[in-house]
Amino acid sequence: MSTQLLSPIQLGLYQLPNRVIMAPLTRMRAPNGIPTPLMATYYAQRASAGLIISEATPISPQGVGYPSTPGIYTTQQVLAWQQTTDAVHAQNGHIFLQLWHVGRISHPDFHNGALPVAPSAIAPEGNAITPSGLKPFVTPRALAIDELPEIVKDYRRATKNALAAGFDGIEIHSANGYLLDQFLRNGSNQRTDSYGGSFENRARLLFEVTQAVIEIAGAQRVGIRLSPSGTFNDMTDSDPEGMFVYLLNQLSQLNLAYLHIVDALEGDVRHGANIVNLEVIRQAYSGKLIVCGGYDQARAEQTIAQGKADGVAFGQLYIANPDLVERFKLNAPLNDADTSTFYGGEAKGYTDYPSLKG
Ligand SMILES: Cc1cc2nc3c(=O)[nH]c(=O)nc-3n(C[C@H](O)[C@H](O)[C@H](O)COP(=O)(O)O)c2cc1C
């Protein structure tokens, strides 16, 4: 079979050996927010991916919303992440760090009793995953306008820290209902100041964050993840196509390494999502496009062959198949992922999935 998926691609500064991208995957195995040596092993096992995008990584204590997620705001975290970047580079891999602020998808238990923050004081439906189990989301505190520059500063510091830790670049997490996505959507953003209302206003925080990250890392080492059709974490919008076409037109001018789109998933369709088609996205964005969401090898090849995307990210397949690229090359069978070990725990269901080579 002729393959474009396994052919090289230039993403920003980097010439990568293939277009098989490891999707960002939260695994909640970093007690006290400190990356572990086991994480270095896990990422190094997957280093034949064209590019690894790390699990979502909080930029500040305020940005935390899940137990045992690794941060990038203390010296100890930077030093601990170096084990991962060194291990990936020793296998000739490339790894970007996904920068994360969860916004309202958190709980006072993470903040010494203080409320999580959001664009507006609107509680999401559902439960927070706290260290002592599931608890209903609370109504968050709306951020004051003079707090927003502080958040941009946190992204700036996190970017400096990520580069100091040896990451090859940054992915800004603006998908899946977390803080930057909460600002983009009028279901969660009902501000009446210059950060709410129009498309431009709702995109303002993302633009400011992106500008700050670019100033530190250079646009050619920066990607952005968006989920235009997403409903996860209670996201709604009256006109997602309008919002995202505006945003993609603007982002086209920045010469980013890539844009990463989470396609509509089954759950989004079930929740009656207002789907923004990939064709519309491709039309609106002129740079390199990675897509993700329920792809297998055949569909990935087809999507690239049809010119709808330049690369494809795989989530669950990468959890279960450290040597996914080699398996694709050989058309080898794939391991199944064990969902019970996705979040938390240790080596089981993490570093013990077999490779073909054993
Ligand atoms: C266990 C798990 C953890 C995830 N963590 C993240 C994350 O940290 N950041 C993110 O942007 N998406 C995250 N996602 C979403 C995946 O990156 C991906 O978009 C999703 O799994 C769909 O792709 P797939 O069908 O290839 O798995 C996660 C998904 C799973 C299953």
Coordinates of C-alpha atoms and ligand atoms in Angstrom, one line a residue:
M1 CA 0.0 0.0 0.0
S2 CA 1.4 3.4 -0.9
T3 CA 1.7 5.4 2.3
Q4 CA 1.8 9.1 3.0
L5 CA 1.2 8.6 6.7
L6 CA 4.6 7.0 7.0
S7 CA 6.4 9.7 4.8
P8 CA 8.4 12.6 6.3
I9 CA 6.9 16.0 7.1
Q10 CA 8.2 19.4 8.0
L11 CA 6.4 20.8 11.0
G12 CA 7.8 24.2 11.9
L13 CA 11.5 23.8 12.7
Y14 CA 11.5 20.1 12.5
Q15 CA 11.8 17.6 9.7
L16 CA 10.0 14.6 11.2
P17 CA 10.3 11.0 9.8
N18 CA 6.5 10.3 9.6
R19 CA 3.1 11.8 10.1
V20 CA 2.0 9.5 12.9
I21 CA 1.6 11.8 15.9
M22 CA 1.1 10.7 19.5
A23 CA -1.9 12.6 20.8
P24 CA -1.8 14.3 24.2
L25 CA -2.9 11.8 26.9
T26 CA -3.4 12.5 30.5
R27 CA -2.4 9.5 32.6
M28 CA -2.4 10.9 36.1
R29 CA 0.8 9.2 37.2
A30 CA 2.7 12.1 38.6
P31 CA 2.2 12.2 42.3
N32 CA 2.3 15.8 43.7
G33 CA 2.6 17.1 40.2
I34 CA 6.2 15.9 39.7
P35 CA 7.1 13.9 36.5
T36 CA 8.5 10.4 37.3
P37 CA 11.2 8.2 35.8
L38 CA 8.4 5.8 34.7
M39 CA 7.0 8.6 32.6
A40 CA 10.4 8.9 30.9
T41 CA 10.2 5.2 30.1
Y42 CA 6.7 5.5 28.7
Y43 CA 7.4 8.4 26.4
A44 CA 10.7 6.9 25.2
Q45 CA 8.9 3.7 24.3
R46 CA 6.8 5.8 21.9
A47 CA 9.6 7.8 20.4
S48 CA 9.3 6.5 16.9
A49 CA 6.2 8.7 16.5
G50 CA 6.8 11.5 14.1
L51 CA 6.0 13.8 17.1
I52 CA 5.0 13.1 20.7
I53 CA 2.6 15.6 22.3
S54 CA 2.9 15.3 26.0
E55 CA 0.0 14.9 28.4
A56 CA -1.7 18.2 29.3
T57 CA 0.5 20.0 31.9
P58 CA -0.7 22.7 34.2
I59 CA 1.0 26.1 33.9
S60 CA 0.2 27.1 37.4
P61 CA -1.4 25.8 40.6
Q62 CA -4.6 27.7 39.5
G63 CA -4.5 25.6 36.3
V64 CA -4.8 22.2 38.1
G65 CA -8.0 20.2 38.0
Y66 CA -7.1 16.5 38.2
P67 CA -5.0 14.5 40.7
S68 CA -1.4 13.6 39.9
T69 CA -1.0 15.6 36.7
P70 CA 2.5 16.8 36.1
G71 CA 3.1 20.6 36.2
I72 CA 5.6 23.0 34.6
Y73 CA 5.8 25.8 37.2
T74 CA 8.4 24.8 39.7
T75 CA 12.2 24.1 39.3
Q76 CA 11.6 20.6 40.6
Q77 CA 9.1 19.9 37.8
V78 CA 11.5 21.3 35.2
L79 CA 14.4 19.1 36.4
A80 CA 12.1 16.0 36.6
W81 CA 10.8 16.6 33.0
Q82 CA 14.4 16.6 31.7
Q83 CA 14.4 12.9 32.3
T84 CA 11.6 12.5 29.8
T85 CA 13.0 14.8 27.1
D86 CA 16.4 13.2 27.4
A87 CA 15.0 9.7 27.1
V88 CA 12.9 10.7 24.0
H89 CA 15.9 12.5 22.4
A90 CA 18.1 9.5 23.1
Q91 CA 15.7 7.5 20.8
N92 CA 15.8 10.3 18.2
G93 CA 12.3 11.4 19.0
H94 CA 10.7 14.8 19.2
I95 CA 8.3 15.9 22.0
F96 CA 6.2 19.1 22.5
L97 CA 4.7 20.0 25.9
Q98 CA 1.0 20.6 26.0
L99 CA 0.3 23.7 28.2
W100 CA -2.9 23.5 30.2
H101 CA -5.1 25.6 32.4
V102 CA -8.3 23.8 33.3
G103 CA -10.4 26.9 34.3
R104 CA -13.7 25.8 35.7
I105 CA -13.0 22.0 35.3
S106 CA -11.6 21.9 38.7
H107 CA -12.7 21.9 42.4
P108 CA -12.0 23.8 45.6
D109 CA -10.2 20.7 46.9
F110 CA -7.3 21.6 44.5
H111 CA -7.2 25.2 45.7
N112 CA -7.2 25.2 49.5
G113 CA -11.0 25.7 49.4
A114 CA -10.9 28.6 46.9
L115 CA -13.2 28.5 43.9
P116 CA -11.9 27.5 40.4
V117 CA -11.8 30.4 37.9
A118 CA -13.6 30.8 34.6
P119 CA -14.6 33.5 32.1
S120 CA -18.0 33.7 33.7
A121 CA -19.6 32.3 36.9
I122 CA -21.3 29.4 35.2
A123 CA -21.0 25.8 36.6
P124 CA -20.4 23.0 34.1
E125 CA -22.6 19.9 34.3
G126 CA -20.9 16.9 35.8
N127 CA -18.3 16.0 38.3
A128 CA -14.7 17.0 39.1
I129 CA -12.2 14.2 39.6
T130 CA -10.7 15.1 43.0
P131 CA -8.1 13.3 45.1
S132 CA -11.0 11.9 47.2
G133 CA -13.3 10.9 44.3
L134 CA -15.9 12.4 42.1
K135 CA -17.6 15.6 43.4
P136 CA -20.1 17.8 41.5
F137 CA -18.6 20.8 39.8
V138 CA -19.1 24.1 41.7
T139 CA -20.0 27.5 40.2
P140 CA -16.6 29.0 39.4
R141 CA -15.5 32.6 40.1
A142 CA -15.4 34.9 37.0
L143 CA -11.9 36.2 36.4
A144 CA -11.5 39.9 36.9
I145 CA -10.1 41.6 33.8
D146 CA -6.9 42.6 35.6
E147 CA -6.2 38.9 36.4
L148 CA -5.9 38.0 32.7
P149 CA -2.4 39.4 32.2
E150 CA -1.3 37.2 35.2
I151 CA -2.5 34.2 33.4
V152 CA -0.7 35.2 30.2
K153 CA 2.4 35.6 32.4
D154 CA 1.9 32.1 33.7
Y155 CA 1.9 30.8 30.1
R156 CA 5.1 32.7 29.4
R157 CA 6.9 31.3 32.4
A158 CA 5.6 27.8 31.6
T159 CA 7.0 28.2 28.0
K160 CA 10.4 29.2 29.3
N161 CA 10.4 26.3 31.7
A162 CA 9.4 23.9 29.0
L163 CA 12.3 24.9 26.8
A164 CA 14.6 24.7 29.8
A165 CA 13.3 21.2 30.4
G166 CA 14.4 20.3 26.9
F167 CA 11.0 20.2 25.1
D168 CA 11.2 20.7 21.3
G169 CA 8.2 22.9 21.3
I170 CA 4.8 23.9 22.8
E171 CA 1.2 22.9 22.1
I172 CA -1.3 25.4 23.6
H173 CA -4.3 23.4 24.8
S174 CA -7.3 25.4 23.6
A175 CA -9.6 22.4 23.2
N176 CA -11.9 20.1 25.2
G177 CA -13.6 22.7 27.4
Y178 CA -10.6 23.9 29.4
L179 CA -9.9 27.6 30.1
L180 CA -9.0 28.9 26.7
D181 CA -11.9 27.0 25.1
Q182 CA -14.2 28.3 27.8
F183 CA -13.3 31.8 26.7
L184 CA -14.0 30.9 23.0
R185 CA -17.6 29.6 23.6
N186 CA -20.6 31.8 24.4
G187 CA -22.1 28.9 26.4
S188 CA -19.4 29.5 29.0
N189 CA -18.3 33.1 28.2
Q190 CA -20.9 35.7 28.9
R191 CA -18.6 38.5 29.7
T192 CA -19.5 42.0 28.8
D193 CA -15.9 43.4 28.7
S194 CA -13.3 43.2 25.9
Y195 CA -13.0 39.4 26.5
G196 CA -16.6 38.5 25.8
G197 CA -19.2 39.0 23.1
S198 CA -17.7 39.2 19.6
F199 CA -15.6 36.5 18.0
E200 CA -12.6 38.8 18.4
N201 CA -13.2 39.5 22.0
R202 CA -13.7 35.8 22.9
A203 CA -10.5 34.9 21.0
R204 CA -8.5 37.7 22.7
L205 CA -7.1 35.6 25.6
L206 CA -6.0 32.9 23.2
F207 CA -4.3 35.4 20.9
E208 CA -2.5 37.0 23.9
V209 CA -1.4 33.6 25.2
T210 CA -0.3 32.6 21.7
Q211 CA 1.7 35.8 21.2
A212 CA 3.4 35.4 24.6
V213 CA 4.3 31.8 23.8
I214 CA 5.6 32.7 20.4
E215 CA 7.7 35.5 21.9
I216 CA 9.6 32.9 23.9
A217 CA 9.6 29.8 21.7
G218 CA 9.2 31.3 18.2
A219 CA 6.2 30.5 16.1
Q220 CA 7.9 27.5 14.4
R221 CA 8.0 25.7 17.7
V222 CA 4.3 26.3 18.6
G223 CA 1.2 24.4 17.8
I224 CA -2.4 25.0 19.0
R225 CA -5.1 22.4 19.7
L226 CA -8.7 23.2 19.1
S227 CA -12.0 21.2 19.2
P228 CA -14.5 23.2 17.2
S229 CA -17.1 20.5 17.3
G230 CA -16.5 19.5 20.9
T231 CA -19.1 19.2 23.6
F232 CA -16.9 17.6 26.2
N233 CA -16.8 19.4 29.6
D234 CA -20.2 20.9 28.8
M235 CA -19.1 23.1 25.9
T236 CA -21.8 24.8 23.9
D237 CA -21.8 27.7 21.3
S238 CA -24.5 29.3 19.2
D239 CA -22.3 29.5 16.1
P240 CA -19.1 27.4 16.4
E241 CA -18.5 27.6 12.6
G242 CA -18.5 31.4 12.7
M243 CA -16.2 31.4 15.7
F244 CA -13.7 28.9 14.4
V245 CA -13.6 30.2 10.8
Y246 CA -12.8 33.6 12.2
L247 CA -10.1 32.1 14.6
L248 CA -8.5 30.0 11.9
N249 CA -8.3 32.9 9.5
Q250 CA -6.4 34.9 12.2
L251 CA -4.2 31.9 13.2
S252 CA -3.3 31.4 9.5
Q253 CA -1.2 34.6 9.7
L254 CA 1.0 33.4 12.5
N255 CA 3.1 30.8 10.7
L256 CA 2.7 28.2 13.5
A257 CA 4.3 24.8 13.4
Y258 CA 0.9 23.3 13.2
L259 CA -2.8 23.5 14.1
H260 CA -4.2 20.4 15.8
I261 CA -7.9 19.7 15.4
V262 CA -10.0 17.3 17.5
D263 CA -12.7 16.0 15.1
A264 CA -16.2 15.5 16.3
L265 CA -16.3 12.3 18.4
E266 CA -19.3 9.9 18.8
G267 CA -20.1 11.6 22.1
D268 CA -20.3 15.0 20.5
V269 CA -22.7 13.7 17.9
R270 CA -24.8 12.1 20.6
H271 CA -24.8 15.5 22.5
G272 CA -26.2 17.1 19.4
A273 CA -23.0 19.0 18.6
N274 CA -23.1 21.7 15.9
I275 CA -20.4 20.0 13.7
V276 CA -17.7 22.1 12.0
N277 CA -16.6 20.0 9.0
L278 CA -12.9 19.3 8.4
E279 CA -13.3 20.6 4.8
V280 CA -14.4 24.0 6.3
I281 CA -11.5 24.0 8.7
R282 CA -9.0 23.1 5.9
Q283 CA -10.4 25.9 3.8
A284 CA -10.1 28.4 6.7
Y285 CA -6.6 27.5 7.8
S286 CA -3.6 27.8 5.5
G287 CA -0.8 26.1 7.6
K288 CA -0.1 22.5 8.5
L289 CA -3.0 20.6 10.0
I290 CA -3.0 17.6 12.3
V291 CA -6.3 15.8 13.0
C292 CA -7.3 13.5 15.8
G293 CA -10.3 11.5 16.9
G294 CA -11.1 7.8 16.2
Y295 CA -8.6 7.3 13.4
D296 CA -7.2 4.0 12.3
Q297 CA -4.4 3.5 9.8
A298 CA -6.7 3.2 6.8
R299 CA -8.7 6.3 7.6
A300 CA -5.6 8.3 8.4
E301 CA -4.1 7.4 5.0
Q302 CA -7.3 8.3 3.3
T303 CA -7.6 11.6 5.1
I304 CA -4.0 12.6 4.1
A305 CA -4.4 11.3 0.5
Q306 CA -7.6 13.4 0.1
G307 CA -5.6 16.5 1.3
K308 CA -7.8 17.0 4.3
A309 CA -4.9 16.9 6.8
D310 CA -1.1 16.7 6.8
G311 CA -0.7 14.4 9.8
V312 CA -2.9 12.3 12.1
A313 CA -2.7 12.0 15.9
F314 CA -3.6 8.8 17.6
G315 CA -4.7 8.6 21.3
Q316 CA -6.0 5.2 22.4
L317 CA -3.9 3.4 19.8
Y318 CA -0.8 5.0 21.3
I319 CA -1.8 4.0 24.9
A320 CA -1.8 0.3 23.8
N321 CA 0.9 0.3 21.1
P322 CA 4.3 1.8 21.9
D323 CA 5.6 0.8 18.5
L324 CA 2.5 2.0 16.5
V325 CA 4.7 3.2 13.6
E326 CA 6.4 -0.2 13.3
R327 CA 3.1 -2.0 13.4
F328 CA 1.7 0.3 10.7
K329 CA 4.7 -0.3 8.6
L330 CA 4.3 -4.1 8.9
N331 CA 0.5 -4.1 8.9
A332 CA 0.9 -6.0 12.2
P333 CA -2.0 -6.6 14.6
L334 CA -2.6 -4.0 17.3
N335 CA -2.9 -4.4 21.1
D336 CA -6.2 -3.4 22.6
A337 CA -6.2 -0.6 25.2
D338 CA -7.4 -1.4 28.8
T339 CA -9.6 1.5 29.8
S340 CA -9.4 0.6 33.5
T341 CA -5.7 1.6 33.6
F342 CA -6.0 4.9 31.7
Y343 CA -5.9 7.1 34.7
G344 CA -3.6 6.6 37.7
G345 CA -1.7 3.6 38.9
E346 CA 1.8 2.6 37.9
A347 CA 3.4 0.4 35.2
K348 CA 0.4 -1.8 34.6
G349 CA -1.4 -0.5 31.5
Y350 CA 1.2 2.1 31.1
T351 CA 4.7 0.8 30.3
D352 CA 3.9 -2.9 30.0
Y353 CA 2.1 -3.0 26.6
P354 CA 4.2 -5.3 24.4
S355 CA 6.1 -4.2 21.4
L356 CA 6.6 -6.5 18.4
K357 CA 10.2 -6.9 19.3
G358 CA 9.3 -7.8 22.9
Ligands
LIG1 C1 -6.8 8.6 28.6 C2 -7.0 9.8 27.8 C3 -6.4 11.0 28.2 C4 -6.5 12.2 27.4 N1 -5.8 13.3 27.7 C5 -5.8 14.4 26.9 C6 -5.0 15.5 27.2 O1 -4.2 15.5 28.2 N2 -5.0 16.5 26.4 C7 -5.8 16.6 25.2 O2 -5.8 17.5 24.5 N3 -6.6 15.5 24.9 C8 -6.6 14.4 25.7 N4 -7.3 13.3 25.4 C9 -7.9 13.2 24.0 C10 -7.0 12.6 23.0 O3 -5.9 13.4 22.8 C11 -7.7 12.3 21.7 O4 -8.2 13.5 21.2 C12 -8.9 11.3 21.8 O5 -8.5 10.2 22.6 C13 -9.4 10.9 20.5 O6 -8.4 10.2 19.7 P1 -8.3 8.6 19.6 O7 -9.7 8.2 19.1 O8 -7.2 8.4 18.6 O9 -8.1 8.1 21.0 C14 -7.2 12.1 26.2 C15 -7.9 10.9 25.8 C16 -7.8 9.8 26.6 C17 -8.4 8.5 26.1

